[in-house]
Coordinates of N, CA, C and O in Angstrom, one line a residue:
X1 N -35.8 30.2 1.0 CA -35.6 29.9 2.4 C -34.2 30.2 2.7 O -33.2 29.8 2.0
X2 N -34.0 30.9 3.9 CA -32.3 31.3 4.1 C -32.0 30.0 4.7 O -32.8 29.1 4.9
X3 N -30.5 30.0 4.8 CA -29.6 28.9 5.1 C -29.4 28.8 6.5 O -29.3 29.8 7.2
X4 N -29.4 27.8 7.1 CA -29.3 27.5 8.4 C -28.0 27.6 8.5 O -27.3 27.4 7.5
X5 N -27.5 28.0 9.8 CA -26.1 28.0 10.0 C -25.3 29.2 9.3 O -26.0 29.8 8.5
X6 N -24.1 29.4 9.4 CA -23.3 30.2 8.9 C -22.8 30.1 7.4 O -22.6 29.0 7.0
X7 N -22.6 31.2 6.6 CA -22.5 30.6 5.2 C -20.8 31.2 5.3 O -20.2 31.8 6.3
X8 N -20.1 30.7 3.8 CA -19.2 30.5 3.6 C -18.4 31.7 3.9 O -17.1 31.5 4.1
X9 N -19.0 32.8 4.0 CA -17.8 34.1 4.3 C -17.9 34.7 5.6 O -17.6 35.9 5.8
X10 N -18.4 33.7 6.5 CA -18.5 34.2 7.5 C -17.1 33.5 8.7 O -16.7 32.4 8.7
X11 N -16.9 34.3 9.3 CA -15.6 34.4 10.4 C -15.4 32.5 10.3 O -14.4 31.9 9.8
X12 N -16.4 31.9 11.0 CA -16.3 30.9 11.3 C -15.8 29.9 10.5 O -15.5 28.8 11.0
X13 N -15.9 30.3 9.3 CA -15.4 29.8 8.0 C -13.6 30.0 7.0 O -13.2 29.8 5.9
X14 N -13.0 30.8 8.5 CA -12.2 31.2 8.2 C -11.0 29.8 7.4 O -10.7 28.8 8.0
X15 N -10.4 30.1 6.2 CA -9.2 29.0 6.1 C -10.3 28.0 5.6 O -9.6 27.0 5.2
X16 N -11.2 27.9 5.4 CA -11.9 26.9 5.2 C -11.8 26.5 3.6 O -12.0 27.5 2.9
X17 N -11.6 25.5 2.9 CA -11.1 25.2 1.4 C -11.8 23.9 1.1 O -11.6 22.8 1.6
X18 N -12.8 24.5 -0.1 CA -14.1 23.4 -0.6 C -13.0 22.3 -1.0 O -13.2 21.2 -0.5
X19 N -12.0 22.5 -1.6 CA -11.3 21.3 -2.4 C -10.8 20.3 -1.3 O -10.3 19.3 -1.8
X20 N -10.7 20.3 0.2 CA -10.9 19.3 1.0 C -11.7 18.4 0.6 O -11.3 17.2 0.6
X21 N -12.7 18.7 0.2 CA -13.5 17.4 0.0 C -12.8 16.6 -1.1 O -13.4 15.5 -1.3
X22 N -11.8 16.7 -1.9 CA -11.4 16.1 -3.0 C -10.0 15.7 -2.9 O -9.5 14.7 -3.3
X23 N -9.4 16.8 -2.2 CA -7.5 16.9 -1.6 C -7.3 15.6 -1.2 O -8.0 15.0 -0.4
X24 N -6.6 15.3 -1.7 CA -5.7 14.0 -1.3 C -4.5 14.0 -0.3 O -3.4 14.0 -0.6
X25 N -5.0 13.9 1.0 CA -3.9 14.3 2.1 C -3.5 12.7 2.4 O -4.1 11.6 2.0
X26 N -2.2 12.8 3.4 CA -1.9 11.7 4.2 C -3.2 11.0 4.7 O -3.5 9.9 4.4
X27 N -3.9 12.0 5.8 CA -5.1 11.1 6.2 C -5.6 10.5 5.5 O -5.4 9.3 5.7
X28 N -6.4 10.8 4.6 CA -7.5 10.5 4.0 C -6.4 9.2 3.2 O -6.9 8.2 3.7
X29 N -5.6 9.0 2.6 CA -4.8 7.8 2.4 C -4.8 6.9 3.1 O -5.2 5.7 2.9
X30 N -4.2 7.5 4.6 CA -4.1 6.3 5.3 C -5.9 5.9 5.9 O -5.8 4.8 6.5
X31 N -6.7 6.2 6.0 CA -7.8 6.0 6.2 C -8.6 5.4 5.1 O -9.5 4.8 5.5
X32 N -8.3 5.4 3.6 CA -8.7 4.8 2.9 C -7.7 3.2 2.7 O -8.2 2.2 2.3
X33 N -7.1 3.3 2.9 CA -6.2 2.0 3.1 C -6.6 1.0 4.0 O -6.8 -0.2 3.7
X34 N -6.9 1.6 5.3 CA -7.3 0.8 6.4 C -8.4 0.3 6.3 O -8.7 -0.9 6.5
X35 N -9.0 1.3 5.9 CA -10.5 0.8 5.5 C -11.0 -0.1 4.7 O -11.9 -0.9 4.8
X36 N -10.0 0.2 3.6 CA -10.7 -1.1 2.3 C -9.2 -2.6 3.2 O -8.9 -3.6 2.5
X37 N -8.9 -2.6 3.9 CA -8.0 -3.5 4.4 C -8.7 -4.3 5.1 O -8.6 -5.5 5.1
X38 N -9.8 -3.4 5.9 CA -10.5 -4.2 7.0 C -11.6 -4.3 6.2 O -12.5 -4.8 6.9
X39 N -12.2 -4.2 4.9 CA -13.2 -4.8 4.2 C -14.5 -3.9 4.2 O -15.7 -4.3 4.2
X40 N -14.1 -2.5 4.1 CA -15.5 -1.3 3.9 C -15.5 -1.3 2.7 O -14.5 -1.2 1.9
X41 N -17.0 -1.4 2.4 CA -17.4 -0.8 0.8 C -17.8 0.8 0.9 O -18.3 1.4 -0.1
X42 N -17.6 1.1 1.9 CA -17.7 2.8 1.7 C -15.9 3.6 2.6 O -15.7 4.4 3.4
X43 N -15.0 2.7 1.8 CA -13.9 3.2 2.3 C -13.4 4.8 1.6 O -12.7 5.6 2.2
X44 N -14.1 5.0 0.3 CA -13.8 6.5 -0.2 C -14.7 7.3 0.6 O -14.0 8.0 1.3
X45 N -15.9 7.5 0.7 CA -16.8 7.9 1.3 C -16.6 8.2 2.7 O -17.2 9.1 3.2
X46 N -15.9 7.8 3.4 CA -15.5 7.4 4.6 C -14.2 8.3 5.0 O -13.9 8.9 6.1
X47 N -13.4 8.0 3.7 CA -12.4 9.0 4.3 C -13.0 10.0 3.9 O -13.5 10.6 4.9
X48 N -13.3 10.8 2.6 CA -13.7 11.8 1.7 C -14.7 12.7 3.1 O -14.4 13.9 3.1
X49 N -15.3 12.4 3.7 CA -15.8 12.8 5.4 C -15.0 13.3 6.3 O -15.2 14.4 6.7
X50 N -13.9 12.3 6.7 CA -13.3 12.4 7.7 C -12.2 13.3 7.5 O -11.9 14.3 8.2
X51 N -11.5 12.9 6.3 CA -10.3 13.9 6.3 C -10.0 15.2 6.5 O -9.1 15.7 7.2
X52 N -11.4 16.0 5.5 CA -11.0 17.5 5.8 C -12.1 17.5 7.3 O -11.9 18.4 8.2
X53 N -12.7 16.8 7.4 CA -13.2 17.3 9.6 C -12.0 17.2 9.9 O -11.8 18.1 10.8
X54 N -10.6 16.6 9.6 CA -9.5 16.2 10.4 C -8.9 17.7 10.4 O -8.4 18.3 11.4
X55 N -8.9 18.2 9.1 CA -7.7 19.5 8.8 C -9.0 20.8 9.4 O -8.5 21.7 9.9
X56 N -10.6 20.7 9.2 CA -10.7 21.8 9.3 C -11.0 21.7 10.6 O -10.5 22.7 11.2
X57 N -11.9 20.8 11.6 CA -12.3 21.3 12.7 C -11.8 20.2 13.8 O -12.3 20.3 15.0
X58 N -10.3 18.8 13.3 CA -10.3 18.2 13.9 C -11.2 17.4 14.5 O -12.4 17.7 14.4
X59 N -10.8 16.2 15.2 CA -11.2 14.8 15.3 C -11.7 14.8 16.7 O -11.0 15.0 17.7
X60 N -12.8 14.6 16.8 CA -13.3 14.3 18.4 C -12.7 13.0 19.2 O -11.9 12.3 18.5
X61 N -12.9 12.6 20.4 CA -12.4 11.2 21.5 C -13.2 10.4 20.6 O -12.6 9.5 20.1
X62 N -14.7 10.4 20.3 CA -15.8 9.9 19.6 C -15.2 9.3 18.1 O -15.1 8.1 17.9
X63 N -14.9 10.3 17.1 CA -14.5 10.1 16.1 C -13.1 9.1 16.0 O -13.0 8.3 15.1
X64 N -12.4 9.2 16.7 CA -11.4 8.8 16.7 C -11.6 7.1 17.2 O -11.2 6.0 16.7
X65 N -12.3 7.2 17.9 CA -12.8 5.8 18.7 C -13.6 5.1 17.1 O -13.1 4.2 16.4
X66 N -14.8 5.8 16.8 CA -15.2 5.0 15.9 C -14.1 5.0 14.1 O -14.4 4.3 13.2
X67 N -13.4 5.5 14.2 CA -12.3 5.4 13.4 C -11.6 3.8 13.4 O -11.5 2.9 12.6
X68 N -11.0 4.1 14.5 CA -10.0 2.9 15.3 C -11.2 1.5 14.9 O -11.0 0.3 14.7
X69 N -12.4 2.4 15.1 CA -13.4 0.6 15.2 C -13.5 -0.1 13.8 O -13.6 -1.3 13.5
X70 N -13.4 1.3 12.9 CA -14.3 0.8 11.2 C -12.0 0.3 10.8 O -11.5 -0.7 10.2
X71 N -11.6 0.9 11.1 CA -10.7 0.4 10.7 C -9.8 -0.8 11.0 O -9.0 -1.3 10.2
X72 N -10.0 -1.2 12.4 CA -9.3 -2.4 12.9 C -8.0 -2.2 13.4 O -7.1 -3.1 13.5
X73 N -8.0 -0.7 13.7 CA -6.5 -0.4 14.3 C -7.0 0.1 16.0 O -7.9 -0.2 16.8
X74 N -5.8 1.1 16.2 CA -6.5 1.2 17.9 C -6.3 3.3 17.7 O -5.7 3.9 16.8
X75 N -7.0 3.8 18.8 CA -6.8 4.9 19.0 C -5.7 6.1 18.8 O -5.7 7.3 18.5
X76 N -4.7 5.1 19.1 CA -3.0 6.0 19.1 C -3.0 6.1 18.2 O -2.9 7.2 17.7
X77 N -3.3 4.8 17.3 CA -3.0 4.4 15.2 C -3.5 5.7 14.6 O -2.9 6.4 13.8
X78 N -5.2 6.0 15.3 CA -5.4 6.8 14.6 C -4.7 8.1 14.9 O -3.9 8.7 14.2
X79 N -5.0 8.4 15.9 CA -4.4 9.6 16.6 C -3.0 9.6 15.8 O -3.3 10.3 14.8
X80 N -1.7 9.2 15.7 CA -0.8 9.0 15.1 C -1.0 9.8 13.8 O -0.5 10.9 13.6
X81 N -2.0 8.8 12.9 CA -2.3 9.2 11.7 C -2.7 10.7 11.2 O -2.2 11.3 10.2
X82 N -3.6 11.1 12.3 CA -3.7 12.3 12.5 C -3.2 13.0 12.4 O -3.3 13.7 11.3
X83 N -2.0 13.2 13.7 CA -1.2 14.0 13.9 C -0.3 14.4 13.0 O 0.2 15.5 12.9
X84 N -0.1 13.4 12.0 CA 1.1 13.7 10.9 C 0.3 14.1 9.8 O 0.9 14.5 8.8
X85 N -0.8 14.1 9.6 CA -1.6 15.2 8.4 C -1.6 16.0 9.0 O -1.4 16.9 8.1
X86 N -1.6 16.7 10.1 CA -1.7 18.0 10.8 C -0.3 18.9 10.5 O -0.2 20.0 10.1
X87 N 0.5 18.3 10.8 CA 2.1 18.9 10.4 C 2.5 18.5 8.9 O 3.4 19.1 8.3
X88 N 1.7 17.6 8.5 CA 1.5 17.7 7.1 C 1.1 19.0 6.1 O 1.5 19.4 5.0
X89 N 0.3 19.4 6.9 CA -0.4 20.6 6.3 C 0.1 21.8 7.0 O 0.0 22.7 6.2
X90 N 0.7 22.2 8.2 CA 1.3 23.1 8.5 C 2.7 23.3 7.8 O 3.2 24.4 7.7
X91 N 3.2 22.0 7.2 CA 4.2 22.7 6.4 C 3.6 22.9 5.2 O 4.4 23.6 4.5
X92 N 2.9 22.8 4.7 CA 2.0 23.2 3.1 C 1.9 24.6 3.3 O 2.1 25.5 2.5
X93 N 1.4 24.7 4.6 CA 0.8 26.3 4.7 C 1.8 27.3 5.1 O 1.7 28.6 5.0
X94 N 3.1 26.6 5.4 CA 4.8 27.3 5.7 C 5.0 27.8 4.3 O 5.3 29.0 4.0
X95 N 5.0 27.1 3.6 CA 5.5 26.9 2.1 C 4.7 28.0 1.3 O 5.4 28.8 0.6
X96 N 3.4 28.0 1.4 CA 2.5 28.8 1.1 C 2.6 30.6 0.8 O 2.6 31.6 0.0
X97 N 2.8 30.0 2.4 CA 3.3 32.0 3.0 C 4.5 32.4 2.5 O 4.8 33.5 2.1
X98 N 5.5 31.3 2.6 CA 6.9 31.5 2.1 C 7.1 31.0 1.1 O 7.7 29.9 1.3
X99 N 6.9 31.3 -0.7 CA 7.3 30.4 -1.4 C 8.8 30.2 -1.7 O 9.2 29.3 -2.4
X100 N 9.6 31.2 -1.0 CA 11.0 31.2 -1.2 C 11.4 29.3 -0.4 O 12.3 28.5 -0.8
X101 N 10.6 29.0 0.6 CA 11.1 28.1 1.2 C 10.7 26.9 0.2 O 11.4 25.9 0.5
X102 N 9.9 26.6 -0.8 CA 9.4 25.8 -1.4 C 11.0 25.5 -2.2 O 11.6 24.5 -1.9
X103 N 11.5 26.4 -3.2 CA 12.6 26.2 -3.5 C 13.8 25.9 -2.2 O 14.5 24.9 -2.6
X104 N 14.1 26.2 -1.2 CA 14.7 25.9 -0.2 C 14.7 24.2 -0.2 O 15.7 23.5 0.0
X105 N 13.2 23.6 -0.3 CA 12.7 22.4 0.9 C 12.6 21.6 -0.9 O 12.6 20.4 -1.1
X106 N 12.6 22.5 -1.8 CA 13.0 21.2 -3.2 C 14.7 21.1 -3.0 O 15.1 20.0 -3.4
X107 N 15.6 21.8 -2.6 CA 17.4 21.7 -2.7 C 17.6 20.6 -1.6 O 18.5 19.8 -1.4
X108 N 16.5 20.8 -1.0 CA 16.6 19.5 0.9 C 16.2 18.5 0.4 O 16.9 17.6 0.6
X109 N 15.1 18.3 -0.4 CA 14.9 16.9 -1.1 C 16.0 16.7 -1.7 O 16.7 15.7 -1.4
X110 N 16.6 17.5 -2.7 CA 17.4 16.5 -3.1 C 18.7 15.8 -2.7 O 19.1 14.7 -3.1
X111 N 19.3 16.7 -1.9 CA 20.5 16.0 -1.1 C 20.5 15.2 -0.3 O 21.5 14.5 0.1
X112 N 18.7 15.1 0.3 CA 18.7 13.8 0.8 C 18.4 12.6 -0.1 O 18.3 11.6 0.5
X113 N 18.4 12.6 -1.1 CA 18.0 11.8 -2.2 C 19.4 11.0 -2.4 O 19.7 9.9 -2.8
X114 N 20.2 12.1 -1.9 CA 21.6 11.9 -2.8 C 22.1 11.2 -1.7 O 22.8 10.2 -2.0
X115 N 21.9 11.3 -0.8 CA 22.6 10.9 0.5 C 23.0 9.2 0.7 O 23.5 8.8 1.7

């Protein structure tokens, strides 16, 4: 039986990376935190979901709402949360394209270390 929907090498799939489901991003931390804070027994499960929808196709008004609910924070919290895996990952993907800057942005860690 063929596959419903689009398969993995198709346009729509562009950037798209199976190891989301396992990557340990900011969100998915802070979403597992919250979660097992406010007392979910499916707080891995939960983020392990949400995280890469966050990096690959982003967070709906919906998602975000029921986020804020399972976790006991409010919309901005999440939205916030969000936002900073997003530029989280845009500098991953700077770094990527540029590995000269990876050496660059390790010399910036450290003098701020030193500071």
């Amino acid at each position: 039986m063929p596959a419903i929907g689009p398969g993995y090498d198709d346009p729509e799939y562009d950037n798209y990376d199976p190891d989301w489901k396992h990557q340990d991003t900011p969100f998915r931390r802070w979403l597992h935190d919250r979660l097992t804070a406010a007392g979910s027994r499916c707080a891995a499960d939960i983020a392990a979901t949400y995280a890469p929808a966050n990096r690959y196709n982003g967070l709906h008004s919906d998602d975000m709402d029921t986020l804020a609910t399972l976790t006991g924070t409010s919309i901005d919290d999440v939205r916030s949360a969000q936002k900073a895996d997003l530029a989280h990952w845009a500098r991953e993907q700077q770094l990527r394209d540029h590995p000269d800057l990876a050496v660059l942005n390790a010399d910036l860690d450290r003098l701020r270390r030193r500071s």
